[in-house]
């Protein structure tokens, strides 16, 4: 699996770890929509980051709609 691309859409996932950068990935500070994770097959889970669009991600400090 290509760890630098989103397993759902194939676009760049901007993953710092996969790119070899010595910094935390953007997803460490994001709330990932549980529905996005449900779209992954068991083989895809914990293999590569989703992109922020597919993850439905918001920064942990941003309120979600309806909160």
XYZ file of N, CA and C in Angstrom:
201
model
N 0.840 -1.179 0.000
C 0.000 0.000 0.000
C 0.885 1.242 0.000
N 0.476 2.244 -0.754
C 1.195 3.518 -0.838
C 0.824 4.365 0.370
N 1.739 4.545 1.299
C 1.445 5.242 2.550
C 1.383 6.762 2.411
N 1.758 7.298 1.248
C 1.713 8.742 1.049
C 0.422 9.204 0.380
N -0.488 8.252 0.134
C -1.754 8.593 -0.513
C -2.928 8.015 0.265
N -4.026 8.731 0.231
C -5.244 8.336 0.922
C -5.768 7.021 0.338
N -6.050 6.033 1.183
C -6.553 4.765 0.672
C -7.975 4.859 0.114
N -8.690 5.947 0.382
C -10.049 6.088 -0.140
C -10.103 6.786 -1.487
N -9.335 7.874 -1.660
C -9.428 8.638 -2.909
C -8.153 8.623 -3.740
N -7.030 8.243 -3.135
C -5.763 8.189 -3.859
C -4.995 9.503 -3.899
N -5.559 10.573 -3.343
C -4.839 11.856 -3.317
C -3.794 11.842 -2.208
N -2.862 12.787 -2.274
C -1.835 12.909 -1.242
C -2.497 13.093 0.110
N -2.012 12.353 1.118
C -2.596 12.465 2.456
C -1.816 13.418 3.355
N -0.732 13.998 2.848
C 0.084 14.952 3.608
C 0.614 14.359 4.912
N 0.870 13.064 4.927
C 1.346 12.386 6.128
C 2.829 12.670 6.345
N 3.135 13.284 7.476
C 4.523 13.616 7.808
C 5.366 12.366 8.003
N 4.805 11.370 8.665
C 5.551 10.139 8.936
C 5.896 9.410 7.633
N 4.925 9.290 6.736
C 5.163 8.599 5.466
C 6.168 9.346 4.600
N 6.198 10.669 4.740
C 7.135 11.489 3.970
C 8.519 11.526 4.599
N 8.674 10.917 5.786
C 9.970 10.859 6.435
C 10.346 12.125 7.194
N 9.363 13.011 7.411
C 9.649 14.228 8.169
C 9.604 13.925 9.666
N 10.428 14.618 10.405
C 10.518 14.417 11.856
C 9.559 15.369 12.569
N 8.278 15.174 12.334
C 7.234 15.984 12.953
C 5.955 15.152 13.000
N 5.058 15.465 13.921
C 3.818 14.700 14.007
C 2.941 14.910 12.770
N 2.210 13.902 12.411
C 1.286 13.993 11.284
C 0.141 14.937 11.634
N -0.441 15.564 10.639
C -1.567 16.477 10.835
C -2.710 15.785 11.560
N -2.860 14.492 11.361
C -4.017 13.787 11.920
C -3.923 13.615 13.435
N -2.732 13.809 14.007
C -2.592 13.673 15.456
C -3.427 14.709 16.198
N -3.647 15.877 15.581
C -4.413 16.959 16.199
C -5.789 17.130 15.558
N -6.274 16.113 14.876
C -7.558 16.209 14.178
C -8.554 15.203 14.732
N -9.810 15.540 14.595
C -10.875 14.602 14.909
C -11.290 13.965 13.585
N -11.116 12.666 13.472
C -11.448 11.951 12.246
C -12.891 11.470 12.341
N -13.653 11.713 11.296
C -15.041 11.276 11.264
C -15.086 9.747 11.317
N -15.746 9.168 12.313
C -15.824 7.703 12.414
C -16.411 7.042 11.163
N -17.293 7.751 10.462
C -17.876 7.194 9.236
C -16.806 6.999 8.158
N -15.802 7.878 8.140
C -14.711 7.736 7.166
C -13.919 6.470 7.453
N -13.676 6.202 8.717
C -12.922 4.996 9.079
C -13.706 3.730 8.732
N -15.016 3.800 8.826
C -15.855 2.641 8.492
C -15.783 2.290 7.009
N -15.403 3.263 6.171
C -15.295 3.021 4.725
C -14.047 2.220 4.356
N -13.119 2.095 5.276
C -11.885 1.350 5.016
C -12.126 -0.151 5.154
N -11.464 -0.913 4.307
C -11.505 -2.365 4.456
C -10.568 -2.746 5.599
N -10.720 -3.930 6.166
C -9.794 -4.347 7.235
C -8.328 -4.292 6.797
N -8.054 -4.579 5.535
C -6.678 -4.560 5.030
C -6.111 -3.149 4.956
N -6.978 -2.148 4.815
C -6.536 -0.760 4.694
C -6.314 -0.089 6.046
N -6.905 -0.610 7.081
C -6.839 0.044 8.399
C -5.416 0.046 8.952
N -5.037 1.180 9.523
C -3.726 1.365 10.157
C -2.553 1.184 9.204
N -2.785 1.407 7.910
C -1.720 1.275 6.931
C -1.279 2.619 6.355
N -2.235 3.547 6.182
C -1.938 4.864 5.615
C -2.975 5.850 6.116
N -2.571 7.111 6.245
C -3.497 8.163 6.656
C -4.508 8.441 5.550
N -5.693 8.829 5.966
C -6.662 9.387 5.038
C -6.233 10.821 4.736
N -6.691 11.383 3.616
C -6.477 12.814 3.392
C -7.493 13.554 4.251
N -7.275 14.836 4.479
C -8.171 15.576 5.362
C -9.588 15.652 4.797
N -9.736 15.679 3.476
C -11.076 15.737 2.884
C -11.847 14.443 3.149
N -11.231 13.307 2.921
C -11.904 12.029 3.157
C -12.114 11.771 4.649
N -11.203 12.260 5.461
C -11.309 12.050 6.902
C -12.410 12.895 7.515
N -12.881 13.908 6.781
C -13.862 14.816 7.353
C -13.291 15.481 8.581
N -11.993 15.733 8.540
C -11.247 16.149 9.726
C -11.402 17.627 10.032
N -11.467 17.883 11.307
C -11.395 19.236 11.852
C -10.281 19.233 12.883
N -9.648 20.366 13.065
C -8.676 20.476 14.159
C -9.424 20.195 15.461
N -8.760 19.643 16.406
C -9.397 19.279 17.679
C -10.030 20.491 18.356
N -9.562 21.698 18.044
C -10.099 22.898 18.689
C -11.301 23.468 17.956
N -11.600 22.986 16.753
C -12.732 23.495 15.991
C -13.987 22.698 16.339
N -15.105 23.373 16.580
C -16.339 22.639 16.861
C -16.887 21.991 15.595
N -17.469 20.827 15.750
C -18.148 20.171 14.633
C -19.546 20.743 14.515
N -20.063 20.753 13.293
C -21.421 21.218 13.074
C -22.372 20.353 13.894
N -23.268 20.993 14.628
C -24.211 20.264 15.453
C -23.733 20.055 16.880
N -22.460 20.425 17.164
C -21.944 20.294 18.543
C -22.406 21.451 19.390
